């Protein structure tokens, strides 16, 4: 932490922050025109534009690595990409302390607001149409909402992946993380999800086999 570094060298936490900011600015100035840095920044801009101006961090970096055909180890590229995205000052990162959103990067505030608004509307629609979603109609509902929002199905899917509100269940169904049918946590939840999927009573041994215990 900044405080730990300050204690080690006998300076304040604020002074450590100032040194860090100054060093990053110096590094940005000398590196901004480096060919590799330019490629990463340009590639990130293209990927973000393709994804609707907003992208979940891990998916952005994964797609960026493929776009650049970078051969470095995944961990190394992830660290480099994060660093370049940060000091380029062309992109913004979002870190939600509540855990309602996965870490992501965005180009403009309007793009971020659009993504959030789309997801929140989709959550409301899913709750209103719970039976249909659990019946396998999530993608139909998503397609209808993306059409209404005038965005492509690919961008709509990307927006959904920003939020931790939606998950893919153990049987491939998509729904809200708060629903035990989609995101079973207890033995009772699992039993209910399996029996609902099977649509018929099961002997205990058969139920255990389906659950995988």
PDB file of C-alpha atoms in Angstrom:
ATOM      1  CA  UNK A   1       0.000   0.000   0.000  1.00  0.00           C
ATOM      2  CA  UNK A   2       0.997   3.641  -0.330  1.00  0.00           C
ATOM      3  CA  UNK A   3       1.039   3.895   3.460  1.00  0.00           C
ATOM      4  CA  UNK A   4       3.394   0.911   3.806  1.00  0.00           C
ATOM      5  CA  UNK A   5       5.792   2.385   1.237  1.00  0.00           C
ATOM      6  CA  UNK A   6       5.679   5.745   3.012  1.00  0.00           C
ATOM      7  CA  UNK A   7       6.449   4.139   6.363  1.00  0.00           C
ATOM      8  CA  UNK A   8       9.399   2.276   4.857  1.00  0.00           C
ATOM      9  CA  UNK A   9      11.019   5.430   3.450  1.00  0.00           C
ATOM     10  CA  UNK A  10       9.909   7.870   6.108  1.00  0.00           C
ATOM     11  CA  UNK A  11       7.571   9.937   3.931  1.00  0.00           C
ATOM     12  CA  UNK A  12       3.836  10.546   3.949  1.00  0.00           C
ATOM     13  CA  UNK A  13       1.282   8.539   2.022  1.00  0.00           C
ATOM     14  CA  UNK A  14       0.421  11.665   0.035  1.00  0.00           C
ATOM     15  CA  UNK A  15       4.060  12.158  -0.948  1.00  0.00           C
ATOM     16  CA  UNK A  16       4.217   8.568  -2.206  1.00  0.00           C
ATOM     17  CA  UNK A  17       1.097   9.233  -4.280  1.00  0.00           C
ATOM     18  CA  UNK A  18       2.677  12.376  -5.741  1.00  0.00           C
ATOM     19  CA  UNK A  19       5.855  10.503  -6.675  1.00  0.00           C
ATOM     20  CA  UNK A  20       3.811   7.736  -8.254  1.00  0.00           C
ATOM     21  CA  UNK A  21       1.742  10.206 -10.294  1.00  0.00           C
ATOM     22  CA  UNK A  22       4.840  12.098 -11.410  1.00  0.00           C
ATOM     23  CA  UNK A  23       6.637   8.900 -12.414  1.00  0.00           C
ATOM     24  CA  UNK A  24       3.647   7.660 -14.400  1.00  0.00           C
ATOM     25  CA  UNK A  25       3.406  11.007 -16.180  1.00  0.00           C
ATOM     26  CA  UNK A  26       7.125  10.890 -17.058  1.00  0.00           C
ATOM     27  CA  UNK A  27       6.720   7.343 -18.323  1.00  0.00           C
ATOM     28  CA  UNK A  28       3.685   8.333 -20.355  1.00  0.00           C
ATOM     29  CA  UNK A  29       5.574  11.160 -22.055  1.00  0.00           C
ATOM     30  CA  UNK A  30       8.537   9.004 -23.077  1.00  0.00           C
ATOM     31  CA  UNK A  31       6.470   5.965 -24.031  1.00  0.00           C
ATOM     32  CA  UNK A  32       3.402   7.419 -25.736  1.00  0.00           C
ATOM     33  CA  UNK A  33       5.036   7.385 -29.183  1.00  0.00           C
ATOM     34  CA  UNK A  34       6.637   3.956 -28.820  1.00  0.00           C
ATOM     35  CA  UNK A  35       5.415   1.737 -31.710  1.00  0.00           C
ATOM     36  CA  UNK A  36       4.254  -1.061 -29.412  1.00  0.00           C
ATOM     37  CA  UNK A  37       2.389   1.321 -27.121  1.00  0.00           C
ATOM     38  CA  UNK A  38       0.746   2.949 -30.137  1.00  0.00           C
ATOM     39  CA  UNK A  39      -0.370  -0.488 -31.377  1.00  0.00           C
ATOM     40  CA  UNK A  40      -1.887  -1.394 -28.008  1.00  0.00           C
ATOM     41  CA  UNK A  41      -3.710   1.942 -27.707  1.00  0.00           C
ATOM     42  CA  UNK A  42      -5.009   1.837 -31.281  1.00  0.00           C
ATOM     43  CA  UNK A  43      -6.017  -1.804 -30.897  1.00  0.00           C
ATOM     44  CA  UNK A  44      -7.843  -1.111 -27.641  1.00  0.00           C
ATOM     45  CA  UNK A  45      -9.693   1.805 -29.241  1.00  0.00           C
ATOM     46  CA  UNK A  46     -10.834  -0.414 -32.129  1.00  0.00           C
ATOM     47  CA  UNK A  47     -11.912  -3.259 -29.849  1.00  0.00           C
ATOM     48  CA  UNK A  48     -13.833  -0.932 -27.536  1.00  0.00           C
ATOM     49  CA  UNK A  49     -15.595   0.700 -30.449  1.00  0.00           C
ATOM     50  CA  UNK A  50     -16.595  -2.719 -31.763  1.00  0.00           C
ATOM     51  CA  UNK A  51     -17.917  -3.707 -28.339  1.00  0.00           C
ATOM     52  CA  UNK A  52     -20.069  -0.600 -27.913  1.00  0.00           C
ATOM     53  CA  UNK A  53     -17.555   1.670 -26.208  1.00  0.00           C
ATOM     54  CA  UNK A  54     -17.465  -0.448 -23.049  1.00  0.00           C
ATOM     55  CA  UNK A  55     -15.847  -3.819 -22.359  1.00  0.00           C
ATOM     56  CA  UNK A  56     -15.310  -6.114 -19.406  1.00  0.00           C
ATOM     57  CA  UNK A  57     -11.601  -5.982 -18.632  1.00  0.00           C
ATOM     58  CA  UNK A  58     -10.754  -9.647 -19.081  1.00  0.00           C
ATOM     59  CA  UNK A  59     -12.693  -9.853 -22.346  1.00  0.00           C
ATOM     60  CA  UNK A  60     -11.152  -6.636 -23.671  1.00  0.00           C
ATOM     61  CA  UNK A  61      -7.618  -7.833 -22.943  1.00  0.00           C
ATOM     62  CA  UNK A  62      -8.335 -11.284 -24.349  1.00  0.00           C
ATOM     63  CA  UNK A  63      -9.692  -9.836 -27.601  1.00  0.00           C
ATOM     64  CA  UNK A  64      -6.929  -7.216 -27.770  1.00  0.00           C
ATOM     65  CA  UNK A  65      -4.273  -9.917 -27.497  1.00  0.00           C
ATOM     66  CA  UNK A  66      -5.856 -11.822 -30.389  1.00  0.00           C
ATOM     67  CA  UNK A  67      -6.215  -8.653 -32.457  1.00  0.00           C
ATOM     68  CA  UNK A  68      -2.546  -7.757 -32.007  1.00  0.00           C
ATOM     69  CA  UNK A  69      -1.501 -11.396 -32.446  1.00  0.00           C
ATOM     70  CA  UNK A  70       0.685 -10.919 -29.393  1.00  0.00           C
ATOM     71  CA  UNK A  71       2.738 -14.009 -28.515  1.00  0.00           C
ATOM     72  CA  UNK A  72       3.706 -13.027 -24.971  1.00  0.00           C
ATOM     73  CA  UNK A  73       2.366 -15.087 -22.023  1.00  0.00           C
ATOM     74  CA  UNK A  74      -1.189 -14.185 -21.035  1.00  0.00           C
ATOM     75  CA  UNK A  75      -0.171 -12.887 -17.617  1.00  0.00           C
ATOM     76  CA  UNK A  76       2.548 -10.679 -19.059  1.00  0.00           C
ATOM     77  CA  UNK A  77       0.289  -9.219 -21.722  1.00  0.00           C
ATOM     78  CA  UNK A  78      -2.489  -8.588 -19.186  1.00  0.00           C
ATOM     79  CA  UNK A  79      -0.138  -6.543 -16.988  1.00  0.00           C
ATOM     80  CA  UNK A  80       1.242  -4.601 -19.951  1.00  0.00           C
ATOM     81  CA  UNK A  81      -2.204  -3.920 -21.409  1.00  0.00           C
ATOM     82  CA  UNK A  82      -3.590  -2.685 -18.088  1.00  0.00           C
ATOM     83  CA  UNK A  83      -0.598  -0.406 -17.637  1.00  0.00           C
ATOM     84  CA  UNK A  84      -0.822   1.050 -21.149  1.00  0.00           C
ATOM     85  CA  UNK A  85      -4.585   1.552 -20.895  1.00  0.00           C
ATOM     86  CA  UNK A  86      -4.085   3.394 -17.625  1.00  0.00           C
ATOM     87  CA  UNK A  87      -1.297   5.782 -18.534  1.00  0.00           C
ATOM     88  CA  UNK A  88      -2.511   6.472 -22.085  1.00  0.00           C
ATOM     89  CA  UNK A  89      -5.292   8.600 -20.560  1.00  0.00           C
ATOM     90  CA  UNK A  90      -7.498   7.701 -23.521  1.00  0.00           C
ATOM     91  CA  UNK A  91      -9.619   5.195 -21.607  1.00  0.00           C
ATOM     92  CA  UNK A  92     -11.334   5.009 -18.240  1.00  0.00           C
ATOM     93  CA  UNK A  93     -11.622   2.083 -15.862  1.00  0.00           C
ATOM     94  CA  UNK A  94     -14.572   1.190 -13.651  1.00  0.00           C
ATOM     95  CA  UNK A  95     -14.121  -0.708 -10.397  1.00  0.00           C
ATOM     96  CA  UNK A  96     -17.283  -1.433  -8.418  1.00  0.00           C
ATOM     97  CA  UNK A  97     -16.644  -1.991  -4.729  1.00  0.00           C
ATOM     98  CA  UNK A  98     -20.084  -3.573  -4.296  1.00  0.00           C
ATOM     99  CA  UNK A  99     -19.340  -6.308  -6.822  1.00  0.00           C
ATOM    100  CA  UNK A 100     -22.423  -5.572  -8.923  1.00  0.00           C
ATOM    101  CA  UNK A 101     -20.280  -4.933 -11.988  1.00  0.00           C
ATOM    102  CA  UNK A 102     -17.183  -6.700 -13.228  1.00  0.00           C
ATOM    103  CA  UNK A 103     -14.100  -4.494 -13.749  1.00  0.00           C
ATOM    104  CA  UNK A 104     -14.377  -2.836 -17.150  1.00  0.00           C
ATOM    105  CA  UNK A 105     -12.990  -0.118 -19.416  1.00  0.00           C
ATOM    106  CA  UNK A 106     -14.916   2.505 -21.351  1.00  0.00           C
ATOM    107  CA  UNK A 107     -14.279   5.292 -23.833  1.00  0.00           C
ATOM    108  CA  UNK A 108     -16.841   7.918 -22.838  1.00  0.00           C
ATOM    109  CA  UNK A 109     -19.211   8.557 -19.974  1.00  0.00           C
ATOM    110  CA  UNK A 110     -22.156   8.388 -22.356  1.00  0.00           C
ATOM    111  CA  UNK A 111     -21.117   4.879 -23.438  1.00  0.00           C
ATOM    112  CA  UNK A 112     -20.865   3.809 -19.798  1.00  0.00           C
ATOM    113  CA  UNK A 113     -24.291   5.227 -18.970  1.00  0.00           C
ATOM    114  CA  UNK A 114     -25.824   3.566 -22.019  1.00  0.00           C
ATOM    115  CA  UNK A 115     -24.435   0.167 -21.006  1.00  0.00           C
ATOM    116  CA  UNK A 116     -25.612   0.533 -17.410  1.00  0.00           C
ATOM    117  CA  UNK A 117     -29.052   1.675 -18.496  1.00  0.00           C
ATOM    118  CA  UNK A 118     -29.427  -1.235 -20.899  1.00  0.00           C
ATOM    119  CA  UNK A 119     -28.476  -3.785 -18.260  1.00  0.00           C
ATOM    120  CA  UNK A 120     -30.710  -2.304 -15.570  1.00  0.00           C
ATOM    121  CA  UNK A 121     -33.647  -2.304 -17.993  1.00  0.00           C
ATOM    122  CA  UNK A 122     -32.881  -5.931 -18.869  1.00  0.00           C
ATOM    123  CA  UNK A 123     -32.826  -6.902 -15.194  1.00  0.00           C
ATOM    124  CA  UNK A 124     -36.275  -5.358 -14.769  1.00  0.00           C
ATOM    125  CA  UNK A 125     -37.555  -7.153 -17.882  1.00  0.00           C
ATOM    126  CA  UNK A 126     -36.134 -10.470 -16.678  1.00  0.00           C
ATOM    127  CA  UNK A 127     -37.826 -10.110 -13.293  1.00  0.00           C
ATOM    128  CA  UNK A 128     -41.114  -9.238 -14.978  1.00  0.00           C
ATOM    129  CA  UNK A 129     -40.805 -12.245 -17.289  1.00  0.00           C
ATOM    130  CA  UNK A 130     -39.205 -14.709 -14.902  1.00  0.00           C
ATOM    131  CA  UNK A 131     -41.137 -17.728 -16.151  1.00  0.00           C
ATOM    132  CA  UNK A 132     -40.194 -17.024 -19.761  1.00  0.00           C
ATOM    133  CA  UNK A 133     -36.533 -16.505 -18.904  1.00  0.00           C
ATOM    134  CA  UNK A 134     -36.407 -19.734 -16.911  1.00  0.00           C
ATOM    135  CA  UNK A 135     -38.194 -21.420 -19.773  1.00  0.00           C
ATOM    136  CA  UNK A 136     -35.278 -20.641 -22.063  1.00  0.00           C
ATOM    137  CA  UNK A 137     -36.449 -17.394 -23.665  1.00  0.00           C
ATOM    138  CA  UNK A 138     -33.653 -15.169 -22.324  1.00  0.00           C
ATOM    139  CA  UNK A 139     -31.967 -14.751 -25.704  1.00  0.00           C
ATOM    140  CA  UNK A 140     -35.291 -13.901 -27.351  1.00  0.00           C
ATOM    141  CA  UNK A 141     -35.911 -11.227 -24.722  1.00  0.00           C
ATOM    142  CA  UNK A 142     -32.344  -9.946 -25.113  1.00  0.00           C
ATOM    143  CA  UNK A 143     -32.743  -9.711 -28.893  1.00  0.00           C
ATOM    144  CA  UNK A 144     -35.988  -7.754 -28.546  1.00  0.00           C
ATOM    145  CA  UNK A 145     -34.454  -5.320 -26.077  1.00  0.00           C
ATOM    146  CA  UNK A 146     -31.311  -4.832 -28.186  1.00  0.00           C
ATOM    147  CA  UNK A 147     -33.532  -4.024 -31.183  1.00  0.00           C
ATOM    148  CA  UNK A 148     -35.507  -1.520 -29.106  1.00  0.00           C
ATOM    149  CA  UNK A 149     -32.250   0.064 -27.897  1.00  0.00           C
ATOM    150  CA  UNK A 150     -30.935   0.155 -31.492  1.00  0.00           C
ATOM    151  CA  UNK A 151     -27.771  -1.772 -30.719  1.00  0.00           C
ATOM    152  CA  UNK A 152     -26.459  -4.976 -32.269  1.00  0.00           C
ATOM    153  CA  UNK A 153     -26.991  -8.350 -30.565  1.00  0.00           C
ATOM    154  CA  UNK A 154     -23.210  -8.595 -30.101  1.00  0.00           C
ATOM    155  CA  UNK A 155     -23.050  -5.260 -28.266  1.00  0.00           C
ATOM    156  CA  UNK A 156     -26.081  -6.222 -26.177  1.00  0.00           C
ATOM    157  CA  UNK A 157     -24.400  -9.470 -25.145  1.00  0.00           C
ATOM    158  CA  UNK A 158     -21.251  -7.537 -24.277  1.00  0.00           C
ATOM    159  CA  UNK A 159     -23.237  -5.133 -22.079  1.00  0.00           C
ATOM    160  CA  UNK A 160     -24.784  -8.086 -20.217  1.00  0.00           C
ATOM    161  CA  UNK A 161     -21.311  -9.490 -19.531  1.00  0.00           C
ATOM    162  CA  UNK A 162     -20.405  -6.303 -17.665  1.00  0.00           C
ATOM    163  CA  UNK A 163     -22.878  -7.113 -14.913  1.00  0.00           C
ATOM    164  CA  UNK A 164     -22.702  -9.767 -12.224  1.00  0.00           C
ATOM    165  CA  UNK A 165     -26.530  -9.745 -12.130  1.00  0.00           C
ATOM    166  CA  UNK A 166     -26.691 -12.324 -14.916  1.00  0.00           C
ATOM    167  CA  UNK A 167     -25.076 -15.767 -14.827  1.00  0.00           C
ATOM    168  CA  UNK A 168     -25.136 -18.937 -16.864  1.00  0.00           C
ATOM    169  CA  UNK A 169     -26.523 -21.815 -14.843  1.00  0.00           C
ATOM    170  CA  UNK A 170     -25.138 -25.353 -14.532  1.00  0.00           C
ATOM    171  CA  UNK A 171     -27.420 -26.549 -17.342  1.00  0.00           C
ATOM    172  CA  UNK A 172     -26.593 -23.734 -19.740  1.00  0.00           C
ATOM    173  CA  UNK A 173     -29.565 -21.518 -18.982  1.00  0.00           C
ATOM    174  CA  UNK A 174     -29.082 -17.763 -18.473  1.00  0.00           C
ATOM    175  CA  UNK A 175     -30.869 -15.781 -15.782  1.00  0.00           C
ATOM    176  CA  UNK A 176     -30.426 -13.627 -12.726  1.00  0.00           C
ATOM    177  CA  UNK A 177     -27.780 -14.639 -10.214  1.00  0.00           C
ATOM    178  CA  UNK A 178     -30.303 -14.194  -7.413  1.00  0.00           C
ATOM    179  CA  UNK A 179     -32.490 -16.978  -8.793  1.00  0.00           C
ATOM    180  CA  UNK A 180     -31.745 -20.395  -7.213  1.00  0.00           C
ATOM    181  CA  UNK A 181     -32.992 -22.145 -10.355  1.00  0.00           C
ATOM    182  CA  UNK A 182     -30.099 -20.584 -12.291  1.00  0.00           C
ATOM    183  CA  UNK A 183     -27.525 -20.140  -9.560  1.00  0.00           C
ATOM    184  CA  UNK A 184     -28.112 -22.953  -7.018  1.00  0.00           C
ATOM    185  CA  UNK A 185     -26.077 -22.658  -3.854  1.00  0.00           C
ATOM    186  CA  UNK A 186     -27.630 -25.043  -1.331  1.00  0.00           C
ATOM    187  CA  UNK A 187     -28.494 -28.740  -1.689  1.00  0.00           C
ATOM    188  CA  UNK A 188     -32.162 -27.757  -1.728  1.00  0.00           C
ATOM    189  CA  UNK A 189     -31.532 -25.291  -4.570  1.00  0.00           C
ATOM    190  CA  UNK A 190     -29.729 -27.984  -6.564  1.00  0.00           C
ATOM    191  CA  UNK A 191     -32.487 -30.510  -5.991  1.00  0.00           C
ATOM    192  CA  UNK A 192     -35.133 -28.031  -7.103  1.00  0.00           C
ATOM    193  CA  UNK A 193     -33.148 -27.047 -10.208  1.00  0.00           C
ATOM    194  CA  UNK A 194     -32.591 -30.667 -11.244  1.00  0.00           C
ATOM    195  CA  UNK A 195     -36.199 -31.744 -10.638  1.00  0.00           C
ATOM    196  CA  UNK A 196     -37.506 -28.709 -12.523  1.00  0.00           C
ATOM    197  CA  UNK A 197     -35.239 -29.509 -15.445  1.00  0.00           C
ATOM    198  CA  UNK A 198     -36.144 -33.202 -15.498  1.00  0.00           C
ATOM    199  CA  UNK A 199     -39.861 -32.514 -15.162  1.00  0.00           C
ATOM    200  CA  UNK A 200     -40.465 -35.728 -13.249  1.00  0.00           C
ATOM    201  CA  UNK A 201     -39.784 -37.238  -9.805  1.00  0.00           C
ATOM    202  CA  UNK A 202     -36.391 -38.848  -9.273  1.00  0.00           C
ATOM    203  CA  UNK A 203     -35.168 -41.452  -6.807  1.00  0.00           C
ATOM    204  CA  UNK A 204     -32.596 -40.112  -4.366  1.00  0.00           C
ATOM    205  CA  UNK A 205     -29.774 -41.982  -6.109  1.00  0.00           C
ATOM    206  CA  UNK A 206     -30.841 -40.605  -9.472  1.00  0.00           C
ATOM    207  CA  UNK A 207     -31.105 -37.094  -8.064  1.00  0.00           C
ATOM    208  CA  UNK A 208     -27.644 -37.391  -6.501  1.00  0.00           C
ATOM    209  CA  UNK A 209     -26.211 -38.560  -9.817  1.00  0.00           C
ATOM    210  CA  UNK A 210     -27.708 -35.590 -11.651  1.00  0.00           C
ATOM    211  CA  UNK A 211     -26.369 -33.186  -9.057  1.00  0.00           C
ATOM    212  CA  UNK A 212     -22.991 -34.861  -9.163  1.00  0.00           C
ATOM    213  CA  UNK A 213     -22.632 -35.796  -5.502  1.00  0.00           C
TER     214      UNK A 213
END
